mmCIF file of C-alpha atoms in Angstrom:
data_model
loop_
_atom_site.group_PDB
_atom_site.id
_atom_site.type_symbol
_atom_site.label_atom_id
_atom_site.label_comp_id
_atom_site.label_asym_id
_atom_site.label_seq_id
_atom_site.Cartn_x
_atom_site.Cartn_y
_atom_site.Cartn_z
ATOM 1 C CA MET G 1 89.300 102.587 108.423
ATOM 2 C CA THR G 2 90.519 103.912 111.758
ATOM 3 C CA ALA G 3 91.237 107.626 112.247
ATOM 4 C CA SER G 4 94.997 107.125 112.110
ATOM 5 C CA GLU G 5 94.718 104.945 108.979
ATOM 6 C CA SER G 6 92.657 107.643 107.289
ATOM 7 C CA LEU G 7 95.169 110.350 108.179
ATOM 8 C CA ALA G 8 98.041 108.151 107.000
ATOM 9 C CA LEU G 9 96.248 107.562 103.682
ATOM 10 C CA ILE G 10 95.670 111.308 103.206
ATOM 11 C CA THR G 11 99.292 112.160 104.011
ATOM 12 C CA GLU G 12 100.691 109.451 101.737
ATOM 13 C CA THR G 13 98.445 110.334 98.784
ATOM 14 C CA LEU G 14 99.133 114.070 99.111
ATOM 15 C CA ASN G 15 102.888 113.419 99.281
ATOM 16 C CA ASN G 16 102.823 111.069 96.295
ATOM 17 C CA SER G 17 101.034 113.514 94.036
ATOM 18 C CA ARG G 18 103.275 116.368 95.234
ATOM 19 C CA ARG G 19 106.309 114.246 94.332
ATOM 20 C CA ALA G 20 104.922 113.436 90.865
ATOM 21 C CA ILE G 21 104.348 117.131 90.138
ATOM 22 C CA LEU G 22 107.717 118.341 91.395
ATOM 23 C CA ARG G 23 109.543 115.525 89.568
ATOM 24 C CA ASN G 24 107.996 116.894 86.399
ATOM 25 C CA ASN G 25 109.458 120.328 87.233
ATOM 26 C CA SER G 26 112.996 118.922 87.220
ATOM 27 C CA LYS G 27 112.883 118.687 83.415
ATOM 28 C CA GLY G 28 112.892 122.478 83.130
ATOM 29 C CA PHE G 29 115.975 122.821 85.317
ATOM 30 C CA ILE G 30 117.830 120.147 83.343
ATOM 31 C CA LEU G 31 116.837 121.569 79.932
ATOM 32 C CA TRP G 32 117.834 125.169 80.755
ATOM 33 C CA GLY G 33 120.952 124.035 82.589
ATOM 34 C CA VAL G 34 122.192 121.981 79.653
ATOM 35 C CA LEU G 35 121.308 124.727 77.150
ATOM 36 C CA LEU G 36 123.072 127.363 79.242
ATOM 37 C CA THR G 37 126.173 125.175 79.529
ATOM 38 C CA VAL G 38 126.278 124.478 75.779
ATOM 39 C CA PHE G 39 125.633 128.107 74.770
ATOM 40 C CA SER G 40 128.101 129.654 77.193
ATOM 41 C CA LEU G 41 130.818 127.178 76.242
ATOM 42 C CA ALA G 42 130.206 127.772 72.534
ATOM 43 C CA ILE G 43 130.290 131.564 72.977
ATOM 44 C CA TYR G 44 133.412 131.349 75.126
ATOM 45 C CA LEU G 45 135.242 129.242 72.531
ATOM 46 C CA LEU G 46 134.151 131.403 69.578
ATOM 47 C CA TRP G 47 135.075 134.618 71.440
ATOM 48 C CA HIS G 48 138.381 133.149 72.602
ATOM 49 C CA TYR G 49 139.509 131.891 69.179
ATOM 50 C CA THR G 50 138.248 134.794 67.044
ATOM 51 C CA GLY G 51 138.862 137.575 69.573
ATOM 52 C CA SER G 52 135.474 139.089 68.743
ATOM 53 C CA PRO G 53 132.954 139.806 71.561
ATOM 54 C CA ALA G 54 130.256 140.058 68.872
ATOM 55 C CA TRP G 55 129.595 136.349 69.454
ATOM 56 C CA ASN G 56 127.656 137.457 72.534
ATOM 57 C CA PHE G 57 124.764 138.228 70.195
ATOM 58 C CA LEU G 58 124.277 134.459 70.127
ATOM 59 C CA TRP G 59 122.679 134.839 73.584
ATOM 60 C CA PHE G 60 119.554 136.089 71.823
ATOM 61 C CA ALA G 61 119.291 132.684 70.131
ATOM 62 C CA PHE G 62 119.364 131.076 73.590
ATOM 63 C CA SER G 63 115.753 131.937 74.380
ATOM 64 C CA ALA G 64 114.695 131.558 70.753
ATOM 65 C CA ILE G 65 115.784 127.908 70.933
ATOM 66 C CA GLY G 66 115.044 127.287 74.629
ATOM 67 C CA TYR G 67 111.379 128.269 74.819
ATOM 68 C CA PRO G 68 110.171 126.198 71.812
ATOM 69 C CA LEU G 69 112.209 123.251 73.137
ATOM 70 C CA ALA G 70 110.675 123.622 76.615
ATOM 71 C CA ASN G 71 107.246 123.770 74.981
ATOM 72 C CA VAL G 72 107.876 120.455 73.178
ATOM 73 C CA ILE G 73 109.095 118.779 76.390
ATOM 74 C CA TYR G 74 106.123 119.955 78.474
ATOM 75 C CA LYS G 75 103.639 119.044 75.728
ATOM 76 C CA LYS G 76 104.656 115.413 76.215
ATOM 77 C CA ASP G 77 103.517 115.704 79.837
ATOM 78 C CA LYS G 78 100.311 117.579 79.198
ATOM 79 C CA ASN G 79 98.433 115.081 81.394
ATOM 80 C CA ALA G 80 100.571 115.903 84.414
ATOM 81 C CA PRO G 81 98.712 118.166 86.855
ATOM 82 C CA THR G 82 100.172 121.256 88.452
ATOM 83 C CA ASN G 83 100.043 122.648 91.958
ATOM 84 C CA GLU G 84 100.843 126.035 93.476
ATOM 85 C CA ILE G 85 104.554 125.274 93.973
ATOM 86 C CA GLY G 86 105.009 124.007 90.409
ATOM 87 C CA LYS G 87 103.240 127.058 89.012
ATOM 88 C CA ALA G 88 105.226 129.470 91.205
ATOM 89 C CA ILE G 89 108.527 127.948 90.052
ATOM 90 C CA GLY G 90 107.387 128.214 86.426
ATOM 91 C CA TYR G 91 106.521 131.907 86.899
ATOM 92 C CA ILE G 92 109.869 132.650 88.586
ATOM 93 C CA TRP G 93 111.827 131.238 85.630
ATOM 94 C CA ALA G 94 109.566 132.863 83.063
ATOM 95 C CA LEU G 95 110.158 136.206 84.824
ATOM 96 C CA PHE G 96 113.884 135.515 84.910
ATOM 97 C CA GLY G 97 113.741 135.066 81.120
ATOM 98 C CA VAL G 98 111.739 138.270 80.615
ATOM 99 C CA PHE G 99 114.015 140.322 82.898
ATOM 100 C CA SER G 100 117.200 138.962 81.318
ATOM 101 C CA LEU G 101 116.042 139.470 77.764
ATOM 102 C CA THR G 102 114.752 142.994 78.421
ATOM 103 C CA ILE G 103 117.852 144.137 80.282
ATOM 104 C CA SER G 104 120.069 142.610 77.564
ATOM 105 C CA MET G 105 118.224 144.543 74.853
ATOM 106 C CA ILE G 106 118.540 147.776 76.852
ATOM 107 C CA ALA G 107 122.247 147.162 77.505
ATOM 108 C CA VAL G 108 123.026 146.322 73.886
ATOM 109 C CA PHE G 109 120.978 149.043 72.177
ATOM 110 C CA TRP G 110 120.611 151.845 74.724
ATOM 111 C CA VAL G 111 122.407 152.051 78.103
ATOM 112 C CA PRO G 112 125.636 150.031 78.375
ATOM 113 C CA MET G 113 125.922 148.138 81.659
ATOM 114 C CA ASN G 114 127.635 145.145 83.250
ATOM 115 C CA LEU G 115 125.288 142.517 81.867
ATOM 116 C CA PHE G 116 127.239 139.587 83.269
ATOM 117 C CA LEU G 117 126.801 140.903 86.804
ATOM 118 C CA ILE G 118 123.074 141.547 86.431
ATOM 119 C CA ILE G 119 122.164 138.297 84.731
ATOM 120 C CA ILE G 120 124.267 136.032 86.944
ATOM 121 C CA LEU G 121 122.708 137.726 89.984
ATOM 122 C CA LEU G 122 119.198 137.185 88.569
ATOM 123 C CA LEU G 123 120.062 133.558 87.755
ATOM 124 C CA GLY G 124 121.310 132.891 91.281
ATOM 125 C CA LEU G 125 118.311 134.631 92.840
ATOM 126 C CA ALA G 126 115.828 132.649 90.709
ATOM 127 C CA GLU G 127 117.573 129.418 91.658
ATOM 128 C CA SER G 128 117.617 130.277 95.382
ATOM 129 C CA ILE G 129 113.920 131.197 95.400
ATOM 130 C CA SER G 130 113.143 127.898 93.647
ATOM 131 C CA GLY G 131 115.110 126.173 96.400
ATOM 132 C CA VAL G 132 113.076 127.966 99.076
ATOM 133 C CA LEU G 133 109.827 126.819 97.432
ATOM 134 C CA LEU G 134 111.121 123.258 97.133
ATOM 135 C CA LYS G 135 112.430 123.412 100.729
ATOM 136 C CA ASN G 136 115.806 122.254 99.459
ATOM 137 C CA TRP G 137 118.934 123.702 101.087
ATOM 138 C CA PRO G 138 121.487 122.523 98.432
ATOM 139 C CA ILE G 139 119.521 124.436 95.758
ATOM 140 C CA ILE G 140 119.302 127.574 97.936
ATOM 141 C CA ILE G 141 123.060 127.469 98.578
ATOM 142 C CA CYS G 142 123.892 126.706 94.906
ATOM 143 C CA GLY G 143 121.803 129.715 93.860
ATOM 144 C CA PHE G 144 123.511 131.929 96.422
ATOM 145 C CA LEU G 145 126.983 130.835 95.278
ATOM 146 C CA VAL G 146 126.127 131.332 91.598
ATOM 147 C CA GLY G 147 124.550 134.758 92.204
ATOM 148 C CA VAL G 148 126.880 136.342 94.718
ATOM 149 C CA GLY G 149 130.051 134.528 93.598
ATOM 150 C CA GLY G 150 129.275 135.259 89.964
ATOM 151 C CA ALA G 151 128.522 138.942 90.613
ATOM 152 C CA VAL G 152 131.796 139.451 92.498
ATOM 153 C CA THR G 153 133.804 137.568 89.859
ATOM 154 C CA SER G 154 132.176 139.560 87.057
ATOM 155 C CA CYS G 155 133.587 142.752 88.613
ATOM 156 C CA LEU G 156 137.077 141.270 88.854
ATOM 157 C CA LEU G 157 137.342 139.653 85.404
ATOM 158 C CA HIS G 158 136.980 141.545 82.163
ATOM 159 C CA THR G 159 137.666 138.927 79.515
ATOM 160 C CA GLU G 160 135.807 136.212 77.655
ATOM 161 C CA ALA G 161 136.488 134.015 80.705
ATOM 162 C CA LEU G 162 133.417 135.719 82.195
ATOM 163 C CA THR G 163 131.294 133.574 79.894
ATOM 164 C CA LEU G 164 132.526 130.550 81.806
ATOM 165 C CA LEU G 165 130.589 131.841 84.832
ATOM 166 C CA PHE G 166 127.443 130.958 82.922
ATOM 167 C CA THR G 167 128.870 127.532 82.142
ATOM 168 C CA LEU G 168 129.211 127.010 85.890
ATOM 169 C CA GLY G 169 125.706 128.421 86.419
ATOM 170 C CA GLY G 170 124.342 126.051 83.739
ATOM 171 C CA ILE G 171 126.036 123.022 85.281
ATOM 172 C CA LEU G 172 124.647 123.914 88.722
ATOM 173 C CA LEU G 173 121.186 124.436 87.223
ATOM 174 C CA ALA G 174 121.275 120.995 85.584
ATOM 175 C CA ILE G 175 122.500 119.501 88.881
ATOM 176 C CA THR G 176 119.570 121.230 90.607
ATOM 177 C CA GLY G 177 117.237 119.440 88.182
ATOM 178 C CA LEU G 178 118.879 116.107 88.914
ATOM 179 C CA ILE G 179 118.585 116.746 92.683
ATOM 180 C CA VAL G 180 114.870 117.565 92.320
ATOM 181 C CA LYS G 181 114.356 114.484 90.138
ATOM 182 C CA SER G 182 116.019 112.147 92.633
ATOM 183 C CA GLN G 183 114.465 113.862 95.679
ATOM 184 C CA TYR G 184 110.948 113.294 94.371
ATOM 185 C CA LYS G 185 111.414 109.799 92.935
ATOM 186 C CA MET E 1 80.614 115.233 121.621
ATOM 187 C CA PHE E 2 82.765 114.260 118.676
ATOM 188 C CA PRO E 3 81.960 115.462 115.156
ATOM 189 C CA LYS E 4 80.507 112.815 112.861
ATOM 190 C CA LEU E 5 82.809 111.604 110.117
ATOM 191 C CA ASP E 6 81.477 112.308 106.622
ATOM 192 C CA PRO E 7 80.418 108.818 105.388
ATOM 193 C CA LEU E 8 81.116 109.819 101.801
ATOM 194 C CA LEU E 9 84.758 110.507 102.596
ATOM 195 C CA HIS E 10 85.134 107.622 105.009
ATOM 196 C CA SER E 11 85.903 105.198 102.196
ATOM 197 C CA GLU E 12 89.468 104.372 101.223
ATOM 198 C CA LEU E 13 89.230 105.092 97.501
ATOM 199 C CA ARG E 14 87.038 108.195 97.726
ATOM 200 C CA LEU E 15 89.321 109.620 100.409
ATOM 201 C CA ALA E 16 92.373 108.906 98.224
ATOM 202 C CA VAL E 17 90.715 110.645 95.236
ATOM 203 C CA MET E 18 89.913 113.690 97.376
ATOM 204 C CA SER E 19 93.474 113.721 98.760
ATOM 205 C CA VAL E 20 94.922 113.717 95.228
ATOM 206 C CA LEU E 21 92.598 116.520 94.124
ATOM 207 C CA ALA E 22 93.185 118.577 97.288
ATOM 208 C CA GLY E 23 96.838 119.007 96.319
ATOM 209 C CA VAL E 24 96.459 119.944 92.641
ATOM 210 C CA ASP E 25 94.607 122.451 90.482
ATOM 211 C CA SER E 26 92.986 119.631 88.533
ATOM 212 C CA ALA E 27 93.962 116.120 87.531
ATOM 213 C CA ASP E 28 93.010 113.805 84.722
ATOM 214 C CA PHE E 29 91.556 110.335 85.188
ATOM 215 C CA SER E 30 94.791 108.500 84.352
ATOM 216 C CA PHE E 31 96.798 110.487 86.930
ATOM 217 C CA ILE E 32 94.227 109.779 89.669
ATOM 218 C CA LYS E 33 94.135 106.109 88.664
ATOM 219 C CA LYS E 34 97.916 105.893 88.898
ATOM 220 C CA GLN E 35 98.092 107.700 92.248
ATOM 221 C CA THR E 36 95.318 105.666 93.874
ATOM 222 C CA GLY E 37 96.135 102.302 92.284
ATOM 223 C CA ALA E 38 92.417 101.733 91.638
ATOM 224 C CA THR E 39 90.822 99.930 88.716
ATOM 225 C CA ALA E 40 89.211 102.132 86.057
ATOM 226 C CA GLY E 41 85.703 100.748 86.763
ATOM 227 C CA ASN E 42 85.830 101.229 90.537
ATOM 228 C CA LEU E 43 87.375 104.676 90.161
ATOM 229 C CA SER E 44 84.607 105.767 87.756
ATOM 230 C CA VAL E 45 81.930 104.690 90.240
ATOM 231 C CA GLN E 46 83.551 106.580 93.146
ATOM 232 C CA ILE E 47 84.147 109.686 91.018
ATOM 233 C CA ASP E 48 80.438 109.653 90.099
ATOM 234 C CA LYS E 49 79.497 109.549 93.804
ATOM 235 C CA LEU E 50 81.798 112.475 94.625
ATOM 236 C CA THR E 51 80.420 114.419 91.664
ATOM 237 C CA THR E 52 76.818 113.800 92.722
ATOM 238 C CA ALA E 53 77.663 115.082 96.210
ATOM 239 C CA GLY E 54 79.108 118.252 94.677
ATOM 240 C CA TYR E 55 82.593 117.551 96.049
ATOM 241 C CA ILE E 56 84.278 117.461 92.648
ATOM 242 C CA THR E 57 83.518 118.515 89.090
ATOM 243 C CA VAL E 58 84.229 116.380 86.054
ATOM 244 C CA GLU E 59 84.948 117.733 82.617
ATOM 245 C CA LYS E 60 85.027 115.389 79.656
ATOM 246 C CA GLY E 61 86.931 116.427 76.582
ATOM 247 C CA PHE E 62 89.612 115.401 74.137
ATOM 248 C CA LYS E 63 93.363 115.843 74.089
ATOM 249 C CA GLY E 64 94.225 115.356 70.465
ATOM 250 C CA LYS E 65 92.178 112.306 69.466
ATOM 251 C CA MET E 66 92.221 110.768 72.938
ATOM 252 C CA PRO E 67 89.250 111.227 75.288
ATOM 253 C CA CYS E 68 90.216 112.912 78.528
ATOM 254 C CA THR E 69 88.346 113.211 81.837
ATOM 255 C CA THR E 70 89.538 116.011 84.103
ATOM 256 C CA CYS E 71 88.490 116.226 87.756
ATOM 257 C CA LYS E 72 88.664 119.220 90.040
ATOM 258 C CA ILE E 73 87.800 119.660 93.710
ATOM 259 C CA THR E 74 85.013 122.189 94.395
ATOM 260 C CA PRO E 75 85.009 124.712 97.288
ATOM 261 C CA GLN E 76 82.296 122.554 98.903
ATOM 262 C CA GLY E 77 84.515 119.491 98.517
ATOM 263 C CA ARG E 78 87.502 121.323 99.973
ATOM 264 C CA ASP E 79 85.442 122.374 103.014
ATOM 265 C CA ALA E 80 84.169 118.830 103.509
ATOM 266 C CA PHE E 81 87.702 117.448 103.193
ATOM 267 C CA GLN E 82 89.023 119.985 105.722
ATOM 268 C CA ALA E 83 86.168 119.206 108.139
ATOM 269 C CA TYR E 84 86.906 115.478 107.769
ATOM 270 C CA VAL E 85 90.619 115.998 108.540
ATOM 271 C CA ASP E 86 89.755 118.213 111.543
ATOM 272 C CA ALA E 87 87.378 115.548 112.851
ATOM 273 C CA LEU E 88 90.054 112.867 112.481
ATOM 274 C CA LYS E 89 92.503 115.011 114.433
ATOM 275 C CA GLU E 90 89.947 115.478 117.213
ATOM 276 C CA TYR E 91 89.431 111.721 117.436
ATOM 277 C CA LEU E 92 93.176 111.152 117.592
ATOM 278 C CA SER E 93 93.849 113.886 120.153
ATOM 279 C CA ALA E 94 91.141 112.338 122.371
ATOM 280 C CA GLY E 95 92.948 109.020 122.109
ATOM 281 C CA LEU E 96 90.210 107.417 119.993
ATOM 282 C CA ASP E 97 91.276 105.481 116.942
#
């Protein structure tokens, strides 16, 4: 092998394995995006037709269903390796889950606060940081729009229509997953 | 004086194996086989050579009922890989190919 052939082989192999790992990460985005869309739509419809905001308690079932489901999906790919980027993205979303769940508990049982604003901001931030790690501008911009746009809207709207912000966030999250999947084919 | 290229890494398949392992925490045999496009027999031989040199470690175990071989690059292997890449760059910058 010549020096340039060797370097080309190294670059190609490194890129291929990076692609395989990041493609695997797209499943998480799609799963959580679809779940968020389904849950927010269901809560919106139940709240809208019954007039009771108590349906928001269903959000607690979101993680109770999501995490075991994610576990099943990733178990199927237990042979897939990980790298630093894949692990960092996993940690970001795990922390998003922990922050959201904790702040929701505090807001519901202790100090009332504008949960929609906080969680949509966290969601957008987590998505933008994932975009930075993946070096993907559409994901960074999507995250920014969801976070900042959602936070502003949550201060202007005070009805069940707020739940639809999460539907939009969920759709964008699933689209993020599809972008990652196609980018690293 | 140009640095000497590590003969152990200057082989297409061994270099590909090291390149795969340089970018991951660890990888199992089937992933490396898929990424390098090598046959199982040839890959086993080259993995043994890299293990003997101390460039990678191999852990044999089971996932469920299936046997599983997991490979990981060692710090020594990472240094050797980096030195090899640096040497290649020196050759190229001097216009040697």
